[in-house]
Structures are given as structure tokens and as C-alpha cells.
Coordinates of C-alpha atoms in Angstrom, one line a residue:
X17 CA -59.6 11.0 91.0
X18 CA -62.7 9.4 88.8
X19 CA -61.3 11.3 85.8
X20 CA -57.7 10.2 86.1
X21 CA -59.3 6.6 86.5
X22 CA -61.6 7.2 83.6
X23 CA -58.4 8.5 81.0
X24 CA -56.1 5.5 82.3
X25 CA -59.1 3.3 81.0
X26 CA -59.3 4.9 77.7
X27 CA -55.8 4.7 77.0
X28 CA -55.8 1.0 77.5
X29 CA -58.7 0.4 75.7
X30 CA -56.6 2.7 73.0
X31 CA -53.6 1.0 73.1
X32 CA -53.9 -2.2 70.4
X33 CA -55.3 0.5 67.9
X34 CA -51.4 2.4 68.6
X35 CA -49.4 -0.6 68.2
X36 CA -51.8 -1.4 64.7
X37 CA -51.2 1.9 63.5
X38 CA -47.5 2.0 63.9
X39 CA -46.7 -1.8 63.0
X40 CA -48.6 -0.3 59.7
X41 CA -46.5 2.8 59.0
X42 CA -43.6 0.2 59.4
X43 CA -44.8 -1.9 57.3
X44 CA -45.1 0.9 54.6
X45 CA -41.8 2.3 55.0
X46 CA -40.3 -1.2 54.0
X47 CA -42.3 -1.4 51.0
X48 CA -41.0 1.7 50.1
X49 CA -37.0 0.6 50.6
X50 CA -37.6 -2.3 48.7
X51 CA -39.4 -0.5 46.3
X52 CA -36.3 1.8 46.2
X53 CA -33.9 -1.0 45.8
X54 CA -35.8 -2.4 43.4
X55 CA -35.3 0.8 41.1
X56 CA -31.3 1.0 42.1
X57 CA -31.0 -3.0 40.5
X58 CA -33.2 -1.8 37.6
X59 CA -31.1 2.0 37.2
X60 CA -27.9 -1.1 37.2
X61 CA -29.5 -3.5 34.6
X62 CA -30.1 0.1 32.8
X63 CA -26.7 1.4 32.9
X64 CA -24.7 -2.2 32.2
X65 CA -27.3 -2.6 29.5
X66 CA -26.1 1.1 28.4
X67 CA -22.6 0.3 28.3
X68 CA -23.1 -2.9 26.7
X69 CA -24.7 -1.7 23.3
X70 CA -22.4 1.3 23.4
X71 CA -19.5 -1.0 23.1
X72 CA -21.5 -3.0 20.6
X73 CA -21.9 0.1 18.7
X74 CA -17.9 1.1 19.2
X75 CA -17.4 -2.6 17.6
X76 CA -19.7 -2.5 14.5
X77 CA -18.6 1.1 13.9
X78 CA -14.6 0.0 13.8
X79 CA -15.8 -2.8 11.4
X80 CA -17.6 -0.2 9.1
X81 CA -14.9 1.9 8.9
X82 CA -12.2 -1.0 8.2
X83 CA -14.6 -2.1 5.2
X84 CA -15.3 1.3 4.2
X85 CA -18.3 3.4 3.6
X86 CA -20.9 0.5 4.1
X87 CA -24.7 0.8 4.7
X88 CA -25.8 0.1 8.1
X89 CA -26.7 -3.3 9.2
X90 CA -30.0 -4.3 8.9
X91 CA -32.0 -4.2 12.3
X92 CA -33.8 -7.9 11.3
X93 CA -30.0 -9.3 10.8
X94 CA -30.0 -9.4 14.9
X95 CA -33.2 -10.5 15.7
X96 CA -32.0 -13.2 18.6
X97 CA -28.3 -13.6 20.3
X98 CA -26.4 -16.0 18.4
X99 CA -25.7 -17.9 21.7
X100 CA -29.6 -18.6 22.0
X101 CA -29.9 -19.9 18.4
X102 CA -27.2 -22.5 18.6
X103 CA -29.3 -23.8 21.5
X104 CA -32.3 -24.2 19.9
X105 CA -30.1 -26.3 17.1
X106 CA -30.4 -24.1 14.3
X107 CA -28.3 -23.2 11.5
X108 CA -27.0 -20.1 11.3
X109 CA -25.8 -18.3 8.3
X110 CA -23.2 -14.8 8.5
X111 CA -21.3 -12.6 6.1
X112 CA -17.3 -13.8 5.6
X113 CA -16.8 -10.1 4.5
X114 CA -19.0 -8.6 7.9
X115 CA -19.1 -11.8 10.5
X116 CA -21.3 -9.6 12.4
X117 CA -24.5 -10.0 9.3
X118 CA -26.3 -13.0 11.0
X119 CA -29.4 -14.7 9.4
X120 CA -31.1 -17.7 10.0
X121 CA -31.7 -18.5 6.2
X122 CA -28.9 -18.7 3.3
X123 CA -28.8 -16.3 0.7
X124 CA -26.5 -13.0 0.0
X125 CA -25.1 -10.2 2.1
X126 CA -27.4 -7.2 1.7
X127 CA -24.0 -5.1 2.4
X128 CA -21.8 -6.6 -0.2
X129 CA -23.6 -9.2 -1.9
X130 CA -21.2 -12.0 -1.1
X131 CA -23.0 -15.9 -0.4
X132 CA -23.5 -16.4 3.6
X133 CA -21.8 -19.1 4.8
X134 CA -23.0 -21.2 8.0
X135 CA -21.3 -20.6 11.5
X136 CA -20.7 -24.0 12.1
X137 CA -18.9 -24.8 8.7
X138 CA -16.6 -21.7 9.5
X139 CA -15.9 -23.0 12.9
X140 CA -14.5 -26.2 11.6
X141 CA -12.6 -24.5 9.0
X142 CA -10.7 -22.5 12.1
X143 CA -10.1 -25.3 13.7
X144 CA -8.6 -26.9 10.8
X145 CA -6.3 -23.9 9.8
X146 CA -2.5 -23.6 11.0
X147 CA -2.5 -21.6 14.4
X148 CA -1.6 -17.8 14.3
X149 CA -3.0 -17.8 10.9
X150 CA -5.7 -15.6 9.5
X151 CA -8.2 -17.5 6.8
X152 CA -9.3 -15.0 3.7
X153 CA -11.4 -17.0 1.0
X154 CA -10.7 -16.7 -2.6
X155 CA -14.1 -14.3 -3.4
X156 CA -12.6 -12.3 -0.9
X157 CA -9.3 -12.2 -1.5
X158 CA -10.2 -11.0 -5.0
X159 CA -12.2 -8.0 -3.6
X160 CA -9.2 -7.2 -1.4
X161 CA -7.0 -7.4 -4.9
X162 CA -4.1 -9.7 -3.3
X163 CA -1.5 -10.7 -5.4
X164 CA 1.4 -12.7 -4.7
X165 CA 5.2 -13.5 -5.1
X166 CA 7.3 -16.3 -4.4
X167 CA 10.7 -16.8 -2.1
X168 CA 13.6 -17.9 -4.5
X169 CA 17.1 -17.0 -5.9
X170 CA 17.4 -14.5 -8.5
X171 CA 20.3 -12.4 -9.8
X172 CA 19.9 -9.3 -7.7
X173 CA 22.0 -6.7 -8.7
X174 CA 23.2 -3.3 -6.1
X175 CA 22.1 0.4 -7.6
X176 CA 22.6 3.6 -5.9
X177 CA 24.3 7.3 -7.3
X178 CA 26.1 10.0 -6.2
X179 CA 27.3 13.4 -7.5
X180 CA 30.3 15.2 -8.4
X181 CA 32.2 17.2 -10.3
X182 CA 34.5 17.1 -13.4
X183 CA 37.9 17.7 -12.8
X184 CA 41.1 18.2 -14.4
X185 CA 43.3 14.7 -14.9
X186 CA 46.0 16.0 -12.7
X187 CA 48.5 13.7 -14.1
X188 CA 48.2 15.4 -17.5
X189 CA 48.9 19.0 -16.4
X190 CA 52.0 21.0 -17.1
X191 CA 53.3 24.0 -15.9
X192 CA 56.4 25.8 -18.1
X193 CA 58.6 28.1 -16.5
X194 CA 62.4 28.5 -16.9
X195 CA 65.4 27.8 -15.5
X196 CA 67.2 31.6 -15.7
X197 CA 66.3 34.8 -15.8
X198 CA 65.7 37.1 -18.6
X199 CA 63.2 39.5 -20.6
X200 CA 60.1 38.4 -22.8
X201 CA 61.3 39.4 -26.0
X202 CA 58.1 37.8 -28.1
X203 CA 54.9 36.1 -26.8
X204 CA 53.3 33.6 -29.0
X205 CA 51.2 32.2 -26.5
X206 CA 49.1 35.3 -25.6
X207 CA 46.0 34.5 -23.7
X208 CA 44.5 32.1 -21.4
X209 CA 42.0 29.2 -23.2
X210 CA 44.5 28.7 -26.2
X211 CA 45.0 25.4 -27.4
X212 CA 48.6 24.8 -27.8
X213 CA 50.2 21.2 -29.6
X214 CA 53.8 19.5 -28.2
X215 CA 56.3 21.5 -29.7
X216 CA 54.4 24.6 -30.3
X217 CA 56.5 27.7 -29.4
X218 CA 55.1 29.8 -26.5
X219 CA 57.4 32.7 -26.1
X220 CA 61.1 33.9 -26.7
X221 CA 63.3 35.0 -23.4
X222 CA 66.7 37.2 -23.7
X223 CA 68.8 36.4 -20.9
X224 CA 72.5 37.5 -20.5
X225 CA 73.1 34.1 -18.2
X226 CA 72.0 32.1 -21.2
X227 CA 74.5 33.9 -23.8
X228 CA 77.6 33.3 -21.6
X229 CA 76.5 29.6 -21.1
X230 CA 76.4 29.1 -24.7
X231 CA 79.7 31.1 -25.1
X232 CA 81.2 28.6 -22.7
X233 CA 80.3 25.8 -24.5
X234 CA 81.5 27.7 -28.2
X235 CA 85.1 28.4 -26.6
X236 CA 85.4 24.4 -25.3
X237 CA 84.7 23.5 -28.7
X238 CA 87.0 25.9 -30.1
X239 CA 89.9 24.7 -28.1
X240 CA 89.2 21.1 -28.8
X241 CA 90.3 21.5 -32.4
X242 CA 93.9 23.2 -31.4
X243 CA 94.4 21.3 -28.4
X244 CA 97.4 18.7 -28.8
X245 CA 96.2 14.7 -27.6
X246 CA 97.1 14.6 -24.2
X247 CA 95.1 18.0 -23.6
X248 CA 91.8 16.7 -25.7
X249 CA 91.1 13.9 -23.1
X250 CA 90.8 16.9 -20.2
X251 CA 88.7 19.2 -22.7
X252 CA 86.5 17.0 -23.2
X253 CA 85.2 17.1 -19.5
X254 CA 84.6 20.8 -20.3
X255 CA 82.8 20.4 -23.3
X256 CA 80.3 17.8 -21.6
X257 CA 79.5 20.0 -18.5
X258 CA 78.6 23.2 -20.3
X259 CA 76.5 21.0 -22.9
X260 CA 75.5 19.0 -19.9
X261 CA 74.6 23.0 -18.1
X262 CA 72.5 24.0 -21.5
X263 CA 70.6 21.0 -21.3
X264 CA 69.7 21.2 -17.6
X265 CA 68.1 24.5 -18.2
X266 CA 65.7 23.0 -20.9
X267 CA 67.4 24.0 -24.0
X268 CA 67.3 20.8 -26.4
X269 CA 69.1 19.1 -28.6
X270 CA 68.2 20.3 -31.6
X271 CA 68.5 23.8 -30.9
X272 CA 72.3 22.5 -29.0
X273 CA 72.9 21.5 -32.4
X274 CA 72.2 24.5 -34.3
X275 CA 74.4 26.6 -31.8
X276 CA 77.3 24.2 -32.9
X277 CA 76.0 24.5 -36.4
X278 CA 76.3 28.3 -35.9
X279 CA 79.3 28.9 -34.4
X280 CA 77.9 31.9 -32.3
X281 CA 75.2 32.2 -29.1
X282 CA 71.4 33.2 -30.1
X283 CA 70.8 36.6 -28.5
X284 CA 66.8 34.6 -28.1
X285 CA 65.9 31.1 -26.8
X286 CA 62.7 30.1 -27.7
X287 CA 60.6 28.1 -25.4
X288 CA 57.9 25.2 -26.7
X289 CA 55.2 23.4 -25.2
X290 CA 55.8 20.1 -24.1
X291 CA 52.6 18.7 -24.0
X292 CA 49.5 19.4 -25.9
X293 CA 46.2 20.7 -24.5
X294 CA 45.1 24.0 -23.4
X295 CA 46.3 27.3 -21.4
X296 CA 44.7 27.5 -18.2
X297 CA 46.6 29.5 -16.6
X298 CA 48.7 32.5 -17.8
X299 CA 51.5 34.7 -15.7
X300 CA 53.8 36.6 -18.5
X301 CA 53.6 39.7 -21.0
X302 CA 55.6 40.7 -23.7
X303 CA 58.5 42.9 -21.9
X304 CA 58.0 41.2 -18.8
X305 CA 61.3 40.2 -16.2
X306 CA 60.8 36.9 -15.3
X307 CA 62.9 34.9 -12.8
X308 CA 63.7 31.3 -12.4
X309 CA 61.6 29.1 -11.1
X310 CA 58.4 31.8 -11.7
X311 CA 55.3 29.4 -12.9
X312 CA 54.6 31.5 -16.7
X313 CA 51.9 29.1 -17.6
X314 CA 50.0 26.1 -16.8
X315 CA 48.8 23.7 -19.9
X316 CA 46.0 20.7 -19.2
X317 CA 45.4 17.8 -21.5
X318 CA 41.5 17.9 -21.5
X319 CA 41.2 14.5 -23.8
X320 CA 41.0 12.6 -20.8
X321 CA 39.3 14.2 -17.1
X322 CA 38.5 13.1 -13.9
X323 CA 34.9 12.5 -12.0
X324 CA 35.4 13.5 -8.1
X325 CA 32.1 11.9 -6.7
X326 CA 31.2 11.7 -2.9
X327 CA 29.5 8.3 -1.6
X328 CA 28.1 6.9 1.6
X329 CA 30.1 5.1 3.8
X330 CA 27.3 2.5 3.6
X331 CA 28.2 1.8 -0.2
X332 CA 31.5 1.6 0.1
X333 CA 31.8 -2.2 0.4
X334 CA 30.3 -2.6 -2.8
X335 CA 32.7 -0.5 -5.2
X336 CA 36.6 -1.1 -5.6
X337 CA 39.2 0.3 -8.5
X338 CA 37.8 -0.8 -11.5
X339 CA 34.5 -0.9 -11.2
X340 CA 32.2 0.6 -14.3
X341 CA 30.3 3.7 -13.7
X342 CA 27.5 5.8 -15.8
X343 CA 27.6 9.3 -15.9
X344 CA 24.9 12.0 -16.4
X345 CA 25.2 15.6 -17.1
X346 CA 22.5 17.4 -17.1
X347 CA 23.9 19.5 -19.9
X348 CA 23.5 16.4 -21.9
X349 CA 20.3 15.2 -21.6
X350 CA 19.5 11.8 -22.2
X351 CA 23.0 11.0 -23.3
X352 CA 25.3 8.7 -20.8
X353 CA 29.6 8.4 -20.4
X354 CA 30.9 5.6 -19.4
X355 CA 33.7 5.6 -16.7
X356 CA 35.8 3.6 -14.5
X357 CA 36.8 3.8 -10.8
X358 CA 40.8 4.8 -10.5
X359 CA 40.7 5.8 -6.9
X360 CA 39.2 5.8 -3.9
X361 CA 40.5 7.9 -1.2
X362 CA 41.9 6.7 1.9
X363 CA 39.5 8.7 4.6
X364 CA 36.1 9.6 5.2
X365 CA 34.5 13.3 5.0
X366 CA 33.7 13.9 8.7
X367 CA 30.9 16.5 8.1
X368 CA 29.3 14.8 5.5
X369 CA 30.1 11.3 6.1
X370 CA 31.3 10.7 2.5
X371 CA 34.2 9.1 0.5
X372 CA 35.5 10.4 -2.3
X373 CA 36.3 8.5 -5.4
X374 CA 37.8 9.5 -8.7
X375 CA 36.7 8.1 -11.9
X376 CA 38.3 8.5 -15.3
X377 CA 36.4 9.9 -18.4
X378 CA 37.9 9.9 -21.9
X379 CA 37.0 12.6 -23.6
X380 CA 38.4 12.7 -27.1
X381 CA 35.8 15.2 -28.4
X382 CA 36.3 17.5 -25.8
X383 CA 32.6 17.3 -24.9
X384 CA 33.3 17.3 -20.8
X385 CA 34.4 20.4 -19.7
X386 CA 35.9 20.9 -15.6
X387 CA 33.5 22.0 -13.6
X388 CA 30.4 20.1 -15.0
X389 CA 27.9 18.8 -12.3
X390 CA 27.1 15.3 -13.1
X391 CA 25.5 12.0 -11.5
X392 CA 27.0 9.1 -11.2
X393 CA 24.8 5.2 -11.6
X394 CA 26.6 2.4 -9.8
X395 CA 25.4 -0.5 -11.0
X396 CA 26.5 -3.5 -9.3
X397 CA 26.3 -7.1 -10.1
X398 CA 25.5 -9.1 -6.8
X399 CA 25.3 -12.6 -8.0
X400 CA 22.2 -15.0 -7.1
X401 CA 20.9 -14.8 -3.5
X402 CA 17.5 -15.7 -2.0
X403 CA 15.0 -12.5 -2.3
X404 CA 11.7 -11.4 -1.7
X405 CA 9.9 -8.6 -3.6
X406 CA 10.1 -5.6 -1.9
X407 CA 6.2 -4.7 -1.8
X408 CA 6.1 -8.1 0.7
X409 CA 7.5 -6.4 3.9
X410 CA 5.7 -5.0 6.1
X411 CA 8.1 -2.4 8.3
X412 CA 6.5 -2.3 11.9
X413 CA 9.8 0.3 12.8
X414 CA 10.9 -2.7 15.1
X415 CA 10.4 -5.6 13.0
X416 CA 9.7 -6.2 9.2
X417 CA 6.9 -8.8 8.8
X418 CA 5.1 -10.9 5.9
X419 CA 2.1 -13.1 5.1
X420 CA 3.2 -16.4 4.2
X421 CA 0.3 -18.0 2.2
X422 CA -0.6 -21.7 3.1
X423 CA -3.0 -23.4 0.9
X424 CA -4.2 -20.5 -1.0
X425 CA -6.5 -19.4 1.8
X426 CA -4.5 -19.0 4.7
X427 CA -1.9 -16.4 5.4
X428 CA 0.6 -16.5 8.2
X429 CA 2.3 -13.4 9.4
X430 CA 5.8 -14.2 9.9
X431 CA 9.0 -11.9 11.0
X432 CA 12.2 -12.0 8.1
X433 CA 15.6 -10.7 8.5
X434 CA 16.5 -9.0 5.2
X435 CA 20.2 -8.4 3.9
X436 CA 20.8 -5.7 1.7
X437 CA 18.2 -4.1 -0.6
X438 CA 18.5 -4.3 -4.9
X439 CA 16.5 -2.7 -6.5
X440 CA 12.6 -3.9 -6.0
X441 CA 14.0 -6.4 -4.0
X442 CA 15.2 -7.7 -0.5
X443 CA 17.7 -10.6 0.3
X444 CA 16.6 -12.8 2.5
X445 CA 18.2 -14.1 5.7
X446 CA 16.0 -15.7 7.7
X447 CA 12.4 -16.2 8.8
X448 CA 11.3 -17.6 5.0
X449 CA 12.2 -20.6 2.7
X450 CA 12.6 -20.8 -0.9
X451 CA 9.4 -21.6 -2.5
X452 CA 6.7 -20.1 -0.2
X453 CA 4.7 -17.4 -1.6
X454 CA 4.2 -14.1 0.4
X455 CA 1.6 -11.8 -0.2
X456 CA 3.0 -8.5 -2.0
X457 CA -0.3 -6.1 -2.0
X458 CA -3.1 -5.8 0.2
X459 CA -0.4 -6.5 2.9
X460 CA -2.4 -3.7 5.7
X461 CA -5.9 -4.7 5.1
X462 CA -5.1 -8.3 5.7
X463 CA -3.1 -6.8 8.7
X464 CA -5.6 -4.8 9.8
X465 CA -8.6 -7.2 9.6
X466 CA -6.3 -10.0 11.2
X467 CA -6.2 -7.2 14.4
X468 CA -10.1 -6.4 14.1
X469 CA -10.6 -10.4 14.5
X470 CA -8.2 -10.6 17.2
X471 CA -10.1 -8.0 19.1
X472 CA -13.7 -9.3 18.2
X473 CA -12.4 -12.5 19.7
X474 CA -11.0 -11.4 22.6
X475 CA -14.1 -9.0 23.1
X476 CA -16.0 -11.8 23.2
X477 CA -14.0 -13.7 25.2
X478 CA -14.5 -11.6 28.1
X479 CA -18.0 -11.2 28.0
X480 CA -18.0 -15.4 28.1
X481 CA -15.5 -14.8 31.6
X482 CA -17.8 -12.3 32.9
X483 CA -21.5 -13.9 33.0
X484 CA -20.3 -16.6 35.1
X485 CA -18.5 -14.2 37.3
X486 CA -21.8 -11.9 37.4
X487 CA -23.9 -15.4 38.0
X488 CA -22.0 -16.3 40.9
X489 CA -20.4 -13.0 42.7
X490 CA -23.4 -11.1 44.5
X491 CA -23.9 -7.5 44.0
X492 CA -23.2 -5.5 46.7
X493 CA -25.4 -2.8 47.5
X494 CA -23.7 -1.0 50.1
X495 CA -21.0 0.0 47.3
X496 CA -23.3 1.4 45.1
X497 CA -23.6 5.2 45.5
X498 CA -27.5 6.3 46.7
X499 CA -30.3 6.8 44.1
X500 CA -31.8 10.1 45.0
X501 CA -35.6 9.5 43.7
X502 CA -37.3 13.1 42.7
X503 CA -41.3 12.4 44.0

């Protein structure tokens, strides 16, 4: 009983050193969470920090490579945020060819050795410029190598080609072949590629149909002379219709005459050429039967030919009958034929979406031969009409675009609508006037930097939105994943 009274004593004596000891191991554990805490916001600063100059880095880098191979920026260019300086009221100085060069003193770029310029005088200088413009200064402008045109009438004129073929002139083709029957007696035309002139014979024919026509007409002059009056009138009828019969099958009046002349039938007829040109085509041999209406030969005029040339649908409005043409053969080098459009064909090539057109050539030295391949220049007078040069658009694939230049410094992207295109050349119809000038080179580096500035501003545009946000928002811990700490 003393010893339980005894340990019941000691532990109250005890007790205020226990309540010590553990309001102390409390008190340690809490400076260890906060301590823990305390890392978690500094791994955050850490990692936003991170991210922050890795961005900065992305942004310099994309500005390097726009510029080209530059040297890296210097690291005393940077030595205090821009935002701090124009607090403190002074006068800061940057690169027009790399805004992101800042120094506090004037002098040159170390990059590109252009003059700095002050912040504040730039500022004023975008304020002052039309909106949705993008300002390029004449020292800069020269290194870019920008040239310009001007909006205004000129006589445009349409040029585009096709190809074809030379072809025979089908309206100067002949074919000879007879009206009887009967046997080759002589060939004088013998082989295929002969020239042959109008009247030139081209074979004798015997034909046993022929001999009893001519008798027919003989024996109706015969009776003519012994018939009394009143009998002549009806002979005469007879005499017409078998002269009318010998010169329905091509027999002419010459050789008519000389059967009168004769008195008796030729056992022969001879047959001539009608036209003058050259044999393409040859169906008879000495001996040979031939019947009537059998083609014996074919005989083409070659001192004039055709072109056959295929164009696009798309051309089409721009030719008609008449129009001039150039033609090229490429067995003729350097040398040019002029032609004219005689027809264009009334339907389209479905496969190849093409329209014929025939174009006359004269050839009086024989020179063009059927079957050359050839090119033919349209070249087509299209009056005055508002243009642009061609090297000023800018072809998005859904819009075209150009930089309209306003006081020599600034230039304003601006979508056209273009007509048809001539040569080096677009007509204009819409989007420009006549008179303003439009950039024709250097067109994607002004494009370009225009897009690096647009995304530098709205870069820093955000940042400005988000340090109010981060100023006023709290962070919340209890989102943040745990920071395992390795002791």
C-alpha cells in the first residue's frame, strides 16, 4: 500500500516534465511541415522559373533562326528586365533588326552592326503607324533587298501554247478513179510520193463499155448529115445524150473533139490528173481490172497544210477564227511559221479536256511535211487593264495577299482578287488602287517577321495578364502533388 502511494506521487511530480516533452516534439514536427512547405513553394518558384526561361529560350531561338545564323546574344545585353528600367526613368536603347538586343547606352548592334534606337521613340512611331501595319526602316529594308512595283494600267497581253500535228488540207485532196470498167493498158503514174501537175496523164484504161459509147455517139453524127429536116430536130436529142453520156464518165472536151475529128472510137482513154500535188496513195498496176467507182489513187496539194492543235478549255475564250498563231517545229530550230485559226471544232475532248483547232499554214516551198510535231504560241492582245507584277502576290492556297507600302516605311498586308494572268503579270480586281506600290521581293521575310512580332506581342501580352492573376489568386496547396524529400 506505501509503494502504490509512493509511485502515484512520483508520477505526479512527473507529470509537467510529460506534457513539456511532448508539447516539444509537437512543436518540432511543425517546424518540420513548414519547413517542407517551404521547399514545395521554392521546388514551384523553381519549376515556373524553369519554364519561364525555357520559353524565353524557345523565343530567342525562333528569332535567330528567322535572321539567320547569328551569334548569340550577349549575356550583359540583359542585365535588368526592361519593365524595371523604365521605372527607374531611363532610356533604353534595342536593336530594330533583333528588338530583343537591350542596352542602356547608344551605340551599334554587336550582332548586325545596325545604330540602336531608343524604346520610347519606337513606341511612338507604333502608335503613329496605320493599324494592321508592320513598320521596316529604310537601313533595314535594304538589308532585306525589297524592291517595289506600282498598281496601274498597262497593255497586258494573253500567252499560252499547245501542240499538234501537221496535217493534210483536206479541202485540197483528190481521189481519181473511173466511171467504167476496163484493163490498165499503160501506167504513167507508177509509184506512191510522185509529184504529178493538172493535166498530167496517170494511166491509159481499155474498156469495151467505153468503145460502144463512143460508137453511139459516131453513128448519131453519122445520121445527122443524111437525115432529111424534120428528122434532124429528133437527132439531135441523140447526139446530145451520148455526148452528154461521154462527158459524164469524165472524158473531156478536147479528147470529145478529137473522136469527132477522127471519125472512129480510141481503143485507149487516157486519164489526167486534175489537180496538182503529190501521190499519196496508190491502188492500180499495169494489167490490172478495175471497176467503177474503185478509188486508183489519191493526190494532195501539199502548198498549203493544216495545224490540228489541242487547247484547254480554259483558253478558249481568248481565241476565235482568225486569230494569228506562231508555229515551232522542232525540226526547224529557231525558225517560226506564221498561221491563222480557220476552225475550231464544235466539242470538247472528254479524256483530255481539250478542243481542237485547225490552223492554216502556207507552204509554198514545201518545207512542212504531214505528220510534223510542232508548237503552237498564242499570243494575245488584251488591251489595257489594271495589273500588278506577278512577283507581288503572295498565294496563302486560300487567299492571295500583298504589302501595300505607306510612306516608305510601312507595309500593309492586304487581300486582292486577281483576273486572268499575262505574262509576269496579274489583273487586278479588287483589294488595290491604281498608284499604290506593293512590295514585289522579300515578300516572306516581311511576312514572316510581321508573324514573329505578332507572336512576341502576344507572348508578352500574356505574361502582363498573368502576374496580376498570380498576385491576386492564392496558391493552392492541396492541388499540388506531395514533395517526397530523400533525408
Amino acid at each position: 500500500m506505501q509503494k502504490r502511494t509512493k509511485s502515484r506521487w512520483s508520477y505526479m511530480k512527473n507529470r509537467p516534465k510529460l506534457i513539456h516533452l511532448v508539447a516539444g516534439l509537437f512543436l518540432l514536427l511543425s517546424l518540420g511541415w513548414l519547413s517542407n512547405c517551404s521547399e514545395k513553394r521554392e521546388t514551384k518558384s523553381s519549376a515556373i522559373k524553369s519554364l519561364e526561361s525555357m520559353a524565353e529560350s524557345q523565343v530567342e531561338s525562333g528569332l535567330h533562326k528567322h535572321q539567320g545564323s547569328l551569334t548569340q546574344v550577349p549575356s550583359g545585353a540583359r542585365e535588368k528586365p526592361r519593365m524595371e528600367k523604365e521605372k527607374e526613368g531611363k532610356t533604353l536603347y534595342h536593336c530594330p533588326m533583333h528588338p530583343n538586343y537591350i542596352s542602356e547606352k547608344p551605340g551599334e548592334c554587336p550582332i548586325c552592326g545596325m545604330t540602336l534606337v531608343p524604346i520610347e521613340e519606337e513606341k511612338e512611331s507604333a502608335e503613329a503607324r496605320p493599324a494592321g501595319t508592320v513598320e521596316i526602316s529604310p537601313e533595314k529594308q535594304q538589308i532585306l533587298g525589297v524592291t517595289f512595283g506600282r498598281v496601274e494600267k498597262r497593255s497586258l497581253h494573253r500567252m499560252f501554247s499547245a501542240y499538234g500535228r501537221i496535217s493534210y488540207d483536206e479541202t485540197r485532196l483528190a481521189t481519181i478513179s473511173i466511171k467504167f470498167s476496163g484493163w490498165v493498158e499503160a501506167l504513167y503514174a507508177d509509184y506512191t510520193g510522185k509529184p504529178v501537175r493538172k493535166g498530167q496523164p496517170l494511166f491509159s484504161i481499155y474498156s469495151p463499155e467505153l468503145i460502144a459509147a463512143q460508137e453511139e455517139y459516131l453513128l448519131a453524127l453519122r445520121a445527122q448529115k443524111t437525115m432529111i429536116p424534120d428528122q434532124k430536130n429528133n437527132n439531135l436529142n441523140i447526139i446530145e445524150a451520148a455526148k452528154r453520156r461521154l462527158l459524164l464518165w469524165d472524158i473531156w472536151g478536147e479528147q470529145i473533139a478529137d473522136l469527132e475529128k477522127e471519125g472512129k472510137p480510141f481503143r485507149t482513154l487516157t486519164i489526167y490528173s486534175p489537180v496538182t500535188g503529190f501521190i499519196i496513195e496508190k491502188n492500180i498496176l499495169q494489167g490490172k481490172y478495175v471497176t467503177a467507182g474503185e478509188v486508183l489513187y489519191s493526190i494532195a496539194d501539199l502548198s498549203h497544210v493544216w495545224m490540228l492543235a489541242e487547247i484547254y478549255e480554259s483558253d478558249l475564250p481568248f481565241i476565235s477564227v482568225g486569230t494569228e498563231v506562231t508555229l515551232e517545229l522542232g525540226s526547224f530550230p529557231g525558225e517560226k511559221f506564221k498561221g491563222k485559226i480557220s476552225y475550231i471544232f464544235p466539242y470538247l475532248e472528254n479524256e483530255t479536256r481539250t478542243v481542237k483547232v485547225r490552223i492554216e499554214l502556207f507552204n509554198p516551198a514545201l518545207r512542212l511535211k504531214p505528220e510534223m510535231y510542232g508548237r503552237v504560241v498564242f499570243h494575245l492582245p488584251l488591251g489595257q487593264r489594271l495589273s500588278l507584277p506577278e512577283e507581288a502576290v503572295i498565294d496563302t492556297g486560300e487567299r492571295k495577299i500583298v504589302f501595300v507600302v505607306h510612306e516608305n516605311r510601312h507595309f500593309e498586308p492586304r487581300e486582292v482578287k486577281l483576273g486572268l494572268k499575262a505574262g509576269d503579270y496579274y489583273e487586278v480586281v479588287g483589294g488595290v488602287k491604281e498608284g499604290e506600290r506593293v512590295v514585289t521581293s522579300a515578300q516572306f521575310l516581311i511576312d514572316s517577321e510581321s508573324r514573329l512580332k505578332e507572336a512576341l506581342k502576344g507572348l508578352s501580352q500574356t505574361e502582363e495578364r498573368k502576374m496580376p492573376e498570380a498576385k491576386k489568386a492564392p496558391v493552392e496547396e492541396k492541388k499540388e502533388p506531395p514533395i517526397k524529400h530523400i533525408h
